[in-house]
mmCIF file of C-alpha atoms in Angstrom:
data_model
loop_
_atom_site.group_PDB
_atom_site.id
_atom_site.type_symbol
_atom_site.label_atom_id
_atom_site.label_comp_id
_atom_site.label_asym_id
_atom_site.label_seq_id
_atom_site.Cartn_x
_atom_site.Cartn_y
_atom_site.Cartn_z
ATOM 1 C CA MET A 44 134.194 22.114 26.227
ATOM 2 C CA THR A 45 130.656 21.956 27.656
ATOM 3 C CA ASN A 46 127.717 23.804 26.144
ATOM 4 C CA LYS A 47 125.050 26.023 27.624
ATOM 5 C CA HIS A 48 122.529 23.200 27.969
ATOM 6 C CA GLN A 49 124.941 21.128 30.048
ATOM 7 C CA ILE A 50 125.724 24.111 32.290
ATOM 8 C CA ILE A 51 122.016 24.638 32.951
ATOM 9 C CA LYS A 52 121.468 20.946 33.684
ATOM 10 C CA GLU A 53 124.308 20.883 36.220
ATOM 11 C CA ALA A 54 123.100 24.043 38.006
ATOM 12 C CA LEU A 55 119.620 22.585 38.442
ATOM 13 C CA ARG A 56 121.023 19.226 39.530
ATOM 14 C CA LEU A 57 122.976 20.959 42.283
ATOM 15 C CA GLY A 58 119.786 22.576 43.556
ATOM 16 C CA PHE A 59 119.928 26.103 42.180
ATOM 17 C CA ASP A 60 116.512 27.488 41.297
ATOM 18 C CA ASP A 61 117.324 29.210 38.030
ATOM 19 C CA ILE A 62 120.231 30.145 35.790
ATOM 20 C CA GLY A 63 120.885 32.767 33.132
ATOM 21 C CA PHE A 64 123.720 34.039 30.951
ATOM 22 C CA THR A 65 124.911 37.482 29.970
ATOM 23 C CA SER A 66 127.961 39.084 28.419
ATOM 24 C CA ALA A 67 130.999 40.372 30.296
ATOM 25 C CA GLU A 68 130.488 43.940 29.124
ATOM 26 C CA ILE A 69 131.050 46.799 31.553
ATOM 27 C CA PHE A 70 127.993 47.734 33.645
ATOM 28 C CA ASP A 71 127.958 51.325 32.396
ATOM 29 C CA SER A 72 124.659 52.313 34.020
ATOM 30 C CA GLN A 73 125.849 51.132 37.434
ATOM 31 C CA LEU A 74 129.165 52.939 37.056
ATOM 32 C CA LYS A 75 127.355 56.197 36.293
ATOM 33 C CA ILE A 76 125.150 55.795 39.374
ATOM 34 C CA LEU A 77 128.136 55.086 41.631
ATOM 35 C CA LYS A 78 130.030 58.104 40.344
ATOM 36 C CA LYS A 79 126.985 60.314 40.783
ATOM 37 C CA ARG A 80 126.414 59.094 44.352
ATOM 38 C CA ARG A 81 129.980 58.728 45.566
ATOM 39 C CA GLU A 82 129.102 60.453 48.820
ATOM 40 C CA HIS A 83 126.488 57.762 49.502
ATOM 41 C CA TYR A 84 128.926 54.933 48.882
ATOM 42 C CA ALA A 85 132.181 56.284 50.307
ATOM 43 C CA TRP A 86 131.877 53.853 53.233
ATOM 44 C CA THR A 87 132.170 50.837 50.908
ATOM 45 C CA GLY A 88 135.867 51.499 50.396
ATOM 46 C CA GLU A 89 136.477 51.230 54.136
ATOM 47 C CA ALA A 90 134.416 48.028 54.167
ATOM 48 C CA GLY A 91 136.644 46.528 51.479
ATOM 49 C CA PHE A 92 134.292 46.831 48.487
ATOM 50 C CA ASP A 93 135.551 48.683 45.401
ATOM 51 C CA LEU A 94 132.149 48.949 43.733
ATOM 52 C CA GLU A 95 133.299 51.069 40.804
ATOM 53 C CA LYS A 96 136.010 48.575 39.922
ATOM 54 C CA GLY A 97 133.467 45.775 40.178
ATOM 55 C CA THR A 98 131.449 47.196 37.295
ATOM 56 C CA ASP A 99 134.120 45.885 34.903
ATOM 57 C CA PRO A 100 134.137 42.052 34.823
ATOM 58 C CA LEU A 101 137.621 42.114 33.301
ATOM 59 C CA SER A 102 138.909 43.563 36.574
ATOM 60 C CA CYS A 103 137.550 40.461 38.285
ATOM 61 C CA LEU A 104 138.869 37.837 35.873
ATOM 62 C CA ALA A 105 141.416 38.266 33.100
ATOM 63 C CA GLY A 106 139.930 37.115 29.827
ATOM 64 C CA ALA A 107 136.334 37.404 31.077
ATOM 65 C CA LYS A 108 133.872 36.685 28.272
ATOM 66 C CA SER A 109 130.541 35.842 29.930
ATOM 67 C CA ILE A 110 128.709 35.968 33.235
ATOM 68 C CA ILE A 111 126.664 33.027 34.493
ATOM 69 C CA VAL A 112 124.039 34.028 37.054
ATOM 70 C CA LEU A 113 122.540 31.519 39.481
ATOM 71 C CA LEU A 114 119.430 32.126 41.583
ATOM 72 C CA ALA A 115 119.000 30.553 45.006
ATOM 73 C CA ASN A 116 115.800 30.797 47.075
ATOM 74 C CA TYR A 117 116.774 31.321 50.737
ATOM 75 C CA PHE A 118 113.185 31.191 52.011
ATOM 76 C CA THR A 119 112.316 27.534 51.460
ATOM 77 C CA GLY A 120 111.531 26.962 55.115
ATOM 78 C CA SER A 121 109.729 29.054 57.704
ATOM 79 C CA PHE A 122 111.906 31.016 60.096
ATOM 80 C CA PRO A 123 111.554 30.883 63.909
ATOM 81 C CA HIS A 124 109.146 33.513 65.188
ATOM 82 C CA PRO A 125 111.643 35.022 67.700
ATOM 83 C CA LEU A 126 114.012 35.844 64.813
ATOM 84 C CA VAL A 127 111.476 37.288 62.379
ATOM 85 C CA GLY A 128 111.362 41.072 62.566
ATOM 86 C CA ARG A 129 114.750 41.158 64.297
ATOM 87 C CA PHE A 130 117.164 39.566 61.831
ATOM 88 C CA GLY A 131 116.948 39.741 58.052
ATOM 89 C CA ARG A 132 115.868 36.367 56.665
ATOM 90 C CA CYS A 133 118.730 36.201 54.163
ATOM 91 C CA TYR A 134 121.203 36.339 57.075
ATOM 92 C CA GLN A 135 119.503 33.736 59.240
ATOM 93 C CA ASP A 136 120.677 30.954 56.936
ATOM 94 C CA ASP A 137 123.891 32.582 55.675
ATOM 95 C CA ASP A 138 126.531 29.877 55.401
ATOM 96 C CA ARG A 139 129.471 31.800 53.996
ATOM 97 C CA MET A 140 131.457 30.923 57.124
ATOM 98 C CA THR A 141 130.031 27.506 58.018
ATOM 99 C CA LYS A 142 129.923 26.448 54.331
ATOM 100 C CA ASP A 143 127.225 23.859 54.892
ATOM 101 C CA GLY A 144 124.596 24.933 52.347
ATOM 102 C CA LEU A 145 124.662 27.394 49.470
ATOM 103 C CA SER A 146 128.458 27.681 49.620
ATOM 104 C CA ARG A 147 128.735 23.948 49.032
ATOM 105 C CA LYS A 148 126.486 24.151 45.975
ATOM 106 C CA LEU A 149 128.462 27.070 44.558
ATOM 107 C CA LYS A 150 131.730 25.231 45.120
ATOM 108 C CA GLY A 151 130.305 22.220 43.321
ATOM 109 C CA PHE A 152 129.207 24.332 40.377
ATOM 110 C CA ARG A 153 132.567 26.042 40.037
ATOM 111 C CA GLY A 154 134.257 22.666 40.313
ATOM 112 C CA PHE A 155 132.161 21.478 37.375
ATOM 113 C CA LEU A 156 133.263 24.520 35.369
ATOM 114 C CA THR A 157 136.895 23.779 36.174
ATOM 115 C CA GLU A 158 136.475 20.209 34.960
ATOM 116 C CA GLN A 159 135.257 21.649 31.660
ATOM 117 C CA GLY A 160 138.331 23.833 31.363
ATOM 118 C CA ILE A 161 136.485 27.041 32.322
ATOM 119 C CA GLU A 162 138.033 29.530 34.748
ATOM 120 C CA SER A 163 135.629 31.375 37.042
ATOM 121 C CA ALA A 164 135.456 34.083 39.707
ATOM 122 C CA VAL A 165 132.663 35.195 42.039
ATOM 123 C CA PRO A 166 133.522 38.851 42.775
ATOM 124 C CA MET A 167 131.418 40.291 45.590
ATOM 125 C CA ASN A 168 131.824 43.841 44.262
ATOM 126 C CA LEU A 169 130.250 43.016 40.899
ATOM 127 C CA PRO A 170 126.582 44.175 40.649
ATOM 128 C CA HIS A 171 124.966 40.759 41.055
ATOM 129 C CA ARG A 172 121.359 41.980 40.853
ATOM 130 C CA LEU A 173 121.994 43.952 37.689
ATOM 131 C CA ALA A 174 123.791 40.945 36.221
ATOM 132 C CA ALA A 175 120.727 38.820 36.983
ATOM 133 C CA ALA A 176 118.468 41.319 35.197
ATOM 134 C CA ARG A 177 120.853 41.461 32.244
ATOM 135 C CA ALA A 178 120.698 37.648 32.147
ATOM 136 C CA GLY A 179 116.909 37.788 31.887
ATOM 137 C CA LEU A 180 116.201 36.127 35.236
ATOM 138 C CA GLY A 181 113.782 38.768 36.456
ATOM 139 C CA ASP A 182 113.397 42.476 37.116
ATOM 140 C CA PHE A 183 113.603 45.066 39.877
ATOM 141 C CA GLY A 184 111.243 46.342 42.497
ATOM 142 C CA LYS A 185 111.085 49.994 43.460
ATOM 143 C CA ASN A 186 112.874 48.908 46.645
ATOM 144 C CA CYS A 187 116.029 48.183 44.565
ATOM 145 C CA LEU A 188 115.713 44.434 45.155
ATOM 146 C CA PHE A 189 115.681 41.789 42.431
ATOM 147 C CA TYR A 190 112.540 39.765 41.717
ATOM 148 C CA ALA A 191 112.599 36.367 40.034
ATOM 149 C CA LYS A 192 110.738 35.785 36.774
ATOM 150 C CA ARG A 193 110.319 32.011 36.818
ATOM 151 C CA VAL A 194 110.897 30.802 40.394
ATOM 152 C CA ALA A 195 109.994 31.585 44.044
ATOM 153 C CA ARG A 196 106.556 32.740 42.830
ATOM 154 C CA GLN A 197 108.234 35.770 41.253
ATOM 155 C CA SER A 198 109.281 37.089 44.661
ATOM 156 C CA SER A 199 112.434 38.768 45.947
ATOM 157 C CA TRP A 200 113.321 36.012 48.425
ATOM 158 C CA ILE A 201 116.235 34.974 46.235
ATOM 159 C CA ILE A 202 119.981 35.498 46.063
ATOM 160 C CA PRO A 203 121.556 36.141 42.634
ATOM 161 C CA LEU A 204 125.103 34.848 42.313
ATOM 162 C CA ALA A 205 127.090 36.220 39.375
ATOM 163 C CA ILE A 206 129.993 34.071 38.173
ATOM 164 C CA VAL A 207 132.439 35.605 35.713
ATOM 165 C CA VAL A 208 133.891 33.044 33.294
ATOM 166 C CA ASN A 209 136.504 33.055 30.542
ATOM 167 C CA HIS A 210 134.275 31.177 28.084
ATOM 168 C CA GLU A 211 131.726 32.863 25.831
ATOM 169 C CA PHE A 212 128.108 31.704 26.044
ATOM 170 C CA PRO A 213 125.141 33.057 24.039
ATOM 171 C CA PRO A 214 123.521 35.732 26.260
ATOM 172 C CA ASP A 215 119.883 35.584 27.326
ATOM 173 C CA GLU A 216 117.386 38.367 26.716
ATOM 174 C CA PRO A 217 117.879 41.103 29.351
ATOM 175 C CA SER A 218 115.059 42.419 31.553
ATOM 176 C CA PRO A 219 116.440 45.486 33.403
ATOM 177 C CA LYS A 220 113.155 47.177 34.288
ATOM 178 C CA ILE A 221 110.908 47.893 37.257
ATOM 179 C CA GLY A 222 108.278 45.153 37.367
ATOM 180 C CA CYS A 223 106.012 46.559 40.063
ATOM 181 C CA PRO A 224 102.273 46.575 39.263
ATOM 182 C CA ASP A 225 100.735 49.917 38.374
ATOM 183 C CA TRP A 226 98.205 49.643 41.184
ATOM 184 C CA CYS A 227 100.909 49.473 43.899
ATOM 185 C CA ARG A 228 101.166 52.875 45.552
ATOM 186 C CA ASN A 229 104.839 52.707 46.499
ATOM 187 C CA ALA A 230 104.232 50.449 49.484
ATOM 188 C CA CYS A 231 107.938 49.757 50.005
ATOM 189 C CA LEU A 232 108.955 53.410 49.857
ATOM 190 C CA ALA A 233 106.249 54.416 52.321
ATOM 191 C CA ALA A 234 107.102 51.558 54.703
ATOM 192 C CA CYS A 235 110.856 52.154 54.935
ATOM 193 C CA PRO A 236 111.152 53.236 58.606
ATOM 194 C CA THR A 237 114.281 55.338 58.172
ATOM 195 C CA GLY A 238 113.494 56.899 54.798
ATOM 196 C CA ALA A 239 116.365 55.112 53.059
ATOM 197 C CA LEU A 240 114.265 54.516 49.937
ATOM 198 C CA THR A 241 114.208 57.999 48.438
ATOM 199 C CA GLY A 242 112.411 57.047 45.214
ATOM 200 C CA PRO A 243 111.863 54.160 42.807
ATOM 201 C CA LEU A 244 115.222 52.383 42.413
ATOM 202 C CA GLU A 245 116.875 55.030 44.586
ATOM 203 C CA ILE A 246 118.370 54.357 47.993
ATOM 204 C CA ASP A 247 120.563 56.201 50.447
ATOM 205 C CA PRO A 248 122.391 53.182 51.915
ATOM 206 C CA ARG A 249 123.587 55.230 54.868
ATOM 207 C CA ARG A 250 120.005 55.365 56.178
ATOM 208 C CA CYS A 251 119.207 51.727 55.455
ATOM 209 C CA ILE A 252 118.637 49.687 58.618
ATOM 210 C CA SER A 253 120.844 46.887 57.292
ATOM 211 C CA TYR A 254 123.739 49.325 56.866
ATOM 212 C CA LEU A 255 123.098 50.939 60.229
ATOM 213 C CA THR A 256 123.099 47.631 62.096
ATOM 214 C CA TYR A 257 126.431 46.304 60.839
ATOM 215 C CA PHE A 258 128.350 49.051 59.016
ATOM 216 C CA GLY A 259 127.220 52.225 60.769
ATOM 217 C CA ALA A 260 129.941 54.104 62.595
ATOM 218 C CA GLY A 261 129.743 54.808 66.317
ATOM 219 C CA LEU A 262 126.607 55.346 68.339
ATOM 220 C CA THR A 263 123.441 55.009 66.245
ATOM 221 C CA PRO A 264 122.070 58.525 65.544
ATOM 222 C CA LEU A 265 119.249 59.473 67.900
ATOM 223 C CA PRO A 266 116.632 60.248 65.194
ATOM 224 C CA LEU A 267 117.031 56.756 63.713
ATOM 225 C CA ARG A 268 116.907 54.643 66.867
ATOM 226 C CA GLU A 269 113.152 54.446 67.296
ATOM 227 C CA PRO A 270 112.393 54.020 63.561
ATOM 228 C CA MET A 271 114.804 51.050 63.483
ATOM 229 C CA GLY A 272 112.398 49.243 65.786
ATOM 230 C CA MET A 273 113.303 45.686 66.760
ATOM 231 C CA TRP A 274 115.749 45.077 63.913
ATOM 232 C CA VAL A 275 119.119 43.958 65.262
ATOM 233 C CA TYR A 276 120.895 42.795 62.093
ATOM 234 C CA GLY A 277 119.488 43.505 58.672
ATOM 235 C CA CYS A 278 115.902 44.383 57.736
ATOM 236 C CA ASP A 279 113.075 42.850 55.679
ATOM 237 C CA ARG A 280 110.509 45.632 55.979
ATOM 238 C CA CYS A 281 110.357 46.653 52.306
ATOM 239 C CA GLN A 282 110.034 42.993 51.300
ATOM 240 C CA GLU A 283 107.345 42.183 53.851
ATOM 241 C CA VAL A 284 104.980 44.930 52.661
ATOM 242 C CA CYS A 285 105.577 44.264 48.947
ATOM 243 C CA PRO A 286 102.479 42.833 47.208
ATOM 244 C CA ARG A 287 104.744 40.924 44.836
ATOM 245 C CA ASN A 288 106.006 38.912 47.825
ATOM 246 C CA THR A 289 102.567 38.141 49.257
ATOM 247 C CA PRO A 290 102.111 34.822 47.395
ATOM 248 C CA TRP A 291 105.319 33.427 48.871
ATOM 249 C CA LEU A 292 104.681 34.761 52.359
ATOM 250 C CA ASN A 293 101.163 33.333 52.483
ATOM 251 C CA GLN A 294 101.979 29.652 52.305
ATOM 252 C CA ASP A 295 102.716 26.885 54.751
ATOM 253 C CA LEU A 296 106.393 26.000 54.689
ATOM 254 C CA PRO A 297 108.306 23.407 56.680
ATOM 255 C CA VAL A 298 110.388 24.764 59.530
ATOM 256 C CA ASN A 299 113.983 25.658 58.696
ATOM 257 C CA VAL A 300 115.490 23.194 61.153
ATOM 258 C CA LYS A 301 119.031 24.581 60.897
ATOM 259 C CA VAL A 302 117.932 28.093 61.812
ATOM 260 C CA GLN A 303 115.594 26.836 64.505
ATOM 261 C CA ALA A 304 118.487 25.042 66.205
ATOM 262 C CA LYS A 305 120.588 28.199 66.555
ATOM 263 C CA ALA A 306 117.710 30.576 67.349
ATOM 264 C CA PRO A 307 118.091 30.420 71.179
ATOM 265 C CA ALA A 308 121.609 31.836 70.888
ATOM 266 C CA PHE A 309 120.171 34.999 69.339
ATOM 267 C CA ASP A 310 117.924 35.895 72.262
ATOM 268 C CA LEU A 311 118.209 39.663 72.756
ATOM 269 C CA THR A 312 119.226 39.551 76.402
ATOM 270 C CA SER A 313 121.863 36.928 75.590
ATOM 271 C CA LEU A 314 123.252 39.188 72.866
ATOM 272 C CA LEU A 315 123.352 42.114 75.265
ATOM 273 C CA ARG A 316 125.230 40.140 77.935
ATOM 274 C CA MET A 317 127.478 37.992 75.710
ATOM 275 C CA ASP A 318 131.231 37.787 76.207
ATOM 276 C CA GLN A 319 133.814 37.363 73.451
ATOM 277 C CA GLU A 320 133.775 33.561 73.550
ATOM 278 C CA TYR A 321 129.985 33.459 73.200
ATOM 279 C CA PHE A 322 130.146 35.866 70.265
ATOM 280 C CA GLU A 323 132.879 34.049 68.371
ATOM 281 C CA LYS A 324 131.383 30.582 68.858
ATOM 282 C CA LYS A 325 127.636 31.184 68.540
ATOM 283 C CA ILE A 326 127.069 34.439 66.660
ATOM 284 C CA TRP A 327 129.921 35.415 64.350
ATOM 285 C CA PRO A 328 130.024 32.136 62.357
ATOM 286 C CA HIS A 329 126.424 32.747 61.260
ATOM 287 C CA MET A 330 126.243 36.526 60.876
ATOM 288 C CA PHE A 331 129.761 37.751 60.230
ATOM 289 C CA TYR A 332 129.569 41.302 58.865
ATOM 290 C CA ILE A 333 130.333 42.595 62.364
ATOM 291 C CA ALA A 334 133.960 41.681 63.051
ATOM 292 C CA PRO A 335 135.018 39.965 66.293
ATOM 293 C CA ALA A 336 136.701 43.176 67.453
ATOM 294 C CA ASP A 337 133.343 44.982 67.164
ATOM 295 C CA ARG A 338 131.206 42.793 69.392
ATOM 296 C CA TRP A 339 129.926 46.004 70.944
ATOM 297 C CA ARG A 340 127.877 46.695 67.782
ATOM 298 C CA TRP A 341 125.794 43.605 68.431
ATOM 299 C CA GLN A 342 125.319 44.598 72.065
ATOM 300 C CA MET A 343 124.412 48.159 71.131
ATOM 301 C CA ASN A 344 121.865 46.922 68.571
ATOM 302 C CA ALA A 345 120.382 44.518 71.119
ATOM 303 C CA ALA A 346 120.070 47.320 73.691
ATOM 304 C CA ARG A 347 118.283 49.545 71.178
ATOM 305 C CA ALA A 348 115.870 46.763 70.219
ATOM 306 C CA LEU A 349 115.127 46.030 73.875
ATOM 307 C CA GLY A 350 114.332 49.697 74.390
ATOM 308 C CA ASN A 351 111.999 49.704 71.406
ATOM 309 C CA SER A 352 110.209 46.658 72.826
ATOM 310 C CA ARG A 353 108.827 48.922 75.584
ATOM 311 C CA ASP A 354 108.913 45.856 77.816
ATOM 312 C CA GLU A 355 109.677 46.601 81.489
ATOM 313 C CA ARG A 356 110.988 43.059 81.957
ATOM 314 C CA TYR A 357 114.209 44.159 80.259
ATOM 315 C CA LEU A 358 114.954 47.076 82.585
ATOM 316 C CA GLU A 359 117.238 45.114 84.902
ATOM 317 C CA ASP A 360 119.266 43.672 82.010
ATOM 318 C CA LEU A 361 119.667 47.145 80.557
ATOM 319 C CA ALA A 362 120.592 48.601 83.936
ATOM 320 C CA THR A 363 123.321 45.974 84.265
ATOM 321 C CA ALA A 364 124.619 46.883 80.800
ATOM 322 C CA LEU A 365 124.500 50.579 81.687
ATOM 323 C CA LYS A 366 126.702 49.875 84.688
ATOM 324 C CA ASN A 367 129.028 47.118 83.469
ATOM 325 C CA ALA A 368 129.198 46.975 79.660
ATOM 326 C CA GLU A 369 132.778 47.187 78.380
ATOM 327 C CA HIS A 370 132.098 49.589 75.506
ATOM 328 C CA VAL A 371 130.889 53.118 76.071
ATOM 329 C CA ASN A 372 128.457 52.950 73.139
ATOM 330 C CA VAL A 373 126.707 49.961 74.719
ATOM 331 C CA ARG A 374 126.364 51.837 78.003
ATOM 332 C CA ALA A 375 125.066 54.910 76.188
ATOM 333 C CA MET A 376 122.491 52.909 74.221
ATOM 334 C CA ALA A 377 121.411 51.080 77.376
ATOM 335 C CA ALA A 378 120.668 54.468 78.940
ATOM 336 C CA TRP A 379 118.593 55.450 75.926
ATOM 337 C CA ALA A 380 116.776 52.106 75.974
ATOM 338 C CA ILE A 381 115.854 52.438 79.644
ATOM 339 C CA GLY A 382 114.401 55.851 78.894
ATOM 340 C CA ALA A 383 112.541 54.478 75.871
ATOM 341 C CA ILE A 384 110.842 51.842 78.027
ATOM 342 C CA GLY A 385 109.956 54.534 80.513
ATOM 343 C CA GLY A 386 108.059 54.525 83.803
ATOM 344 C CA GLU A 387 108.983 55.203 87.421
ATOM 345 C CA LYS A 388 111.426 52.316 87.662
ATOM 346 C CA ALA A 389 113.255 53.481 84.549
ATOM 347 C CA ALA A 390 113.568 56.982 85.962
ATOM 348 C CA ASP A 391 114.949 55.608 89.235
ATOM 349 C CA LEU A 392 117.536 53.441 87.445
ATOM 350 C CA LEU A 393 118.727 56.352 85.349
ATOM 351 C CA THR A 394 118.909 58.692 88.318
ATOM 352 C CA GLN A 395 121.008 56.169 90.246
ATOM 353 C CA ALA A 396 123.424 55.819 87.322
ATOM 354 C CA LEU A 397 123.774 59.539 86.633
ATOM 355 C CA ALA A 398 126.320 60.458 89.306
ATOM 356 C CA GLY A 399 129.015 57.996 88.242
ATOM 357 C CA SER A 400 128.640 58.396 84.487
ATOM 358 C CA ALA A 401 130.832 60.312 82.071
ATOM 359 C CA GLU A 402 130.147 61.469 78.503
ATOM 360 C CA PRO A 403 128.542 60.370 76.268
ATOM 361 C CA VAL A 404 126.661 58.141 78.692
ATOM 362 C CA ARG A 405 125.826 61.043 80.977
ATOM 363 C CA ALA A 406 124.308 63.001 78.100
ATOM 364 C CA GLU A 407 122.106 60.037 77.172
ATOM 365 C CA ILE A 408 120.932 59.676 80.768
ATOM 366 C CA GLU A 409 120.135 63.366 81.085
ATOM 367 C CA THR A 410 118.231 63.402 77.785
ATOM 368 C CA ALA A 411 116.244 60.331 78.823
ATOM 369 C CA LEU A 412 115.418 61.778 82.248
ATOM 370 C CA THR A 413 114.318 65.071 80.728
ATOM 371 C CA LYS A 414 111.912 63.187 78.476
ATOM 372 C CA LEU A 415 110.592 61.034 81.317
ATOM 373 C CA HIS A 416 110.017 64.024 83.594
ATOM 374 C CA ARG A 417 108.163 65.778 80.790
ATOM 375 C CA LEU A 418 105.852 62.780 80.427
ATOM 376 C CA ARG A 419 104.965 62.663 84.115
#
C-alpha cells in the first residue's frame, strides 16, 4: 500500500498544481446551510445534483476513510479576447466531454490509486471547495470561491477536485476561513451585476449569471437581462474585480492554443443562427451544461448579449431570429434585443414584426416599442 508521500509525488508528476488530504467526516456545516436555504437550491434536484446527500462521503463510496483533494490551475494560458467577458474562463477549456486535458490527468491519478489497491470516487455533489479548505489547500473569498494558498499566486483561478478513497491518510491542517484582506471593501459583492452575492460567503444561486445562462427556466426575467451584460455562458465578474486575483491577471501568459482554435465557433451571431448539427458538433462537446434538446437557451443567451452590445450591426441578425427562430423564447429575446439596441431602424423592424406575432413575442415587441417611443 502506498503512502502519502508517494501519492503527492504522483499527483505532481501528472501535472496537478497542489494536493491535500482530509478525513471523510460528514460536512456538517454545509449540510446545515443547504437545509436552511432549501428554497435557493431546490433546482439542483431537477439538475441531477443531490447536494445534501453529497455532504456525506460514505454516500459516495462505501468504506470511505479519507478525501484527497487535487488543485488544477485552468488559467495557464491567455484566453482569446472575443471569448473574455462572454464565457466563463473555467468553461472555455472544460474537457469533461472531449477528455483531452484535465480529465486525462484525473483518470491517470485514479488509475495509480487502483494499482495501489485503493478504491476511489469523484462525486460531483460533494462540496469540493469545502473539502479543499478542510485539506488546508487555501481559503475562501467573500464571493464563495476558493483561493489557493501555495499555487496560482494565491488566486481563485483553480479547480479543486475531491476524490473520496477507502484508505485512511493523515489529514492536513484545515483552513476554512475567509482570506480577504481587511482593506478590500467588498469589491466582489458590489460588482455582482445581478445581486447574487448577498453577503460574505452568501449567494442566491438563482440570481447568479452562471445559473441563469445554463440552468435558468424559460425566458430570462426582464429585470436581469441588462445586468447580465455580454455574458452568454458563465460569468467571471466577481473574480475579475477581486484584488486577490490581480497578480495572476496582470502577467503575460502564452495563448491557450486549444481555446483559440475553437473560438470562431462561439461567435455570437453564429450561436444565434446555429442549427442542431452545428450545436452538437461545435458547441456542446465543449460547454455541455445546456443539453442538446435545449439549444434554444444558447440562442436566447446570444440574442440577449447582442442586445446588450448596443451595436446596430446586429439588428438584421436579430430581425431574422425574431421572424424565423424555432423556439418562442429566442424570438421573444430577439425582440427585446432589438429594442435594447434602439434607434429608428430598430423601431421599424419591431413595428413590421408586430402584426404577425403572438404571445409572448408580441408582448416583448410592444414593451420595446413603448420604450423606444418614449425615448424619441
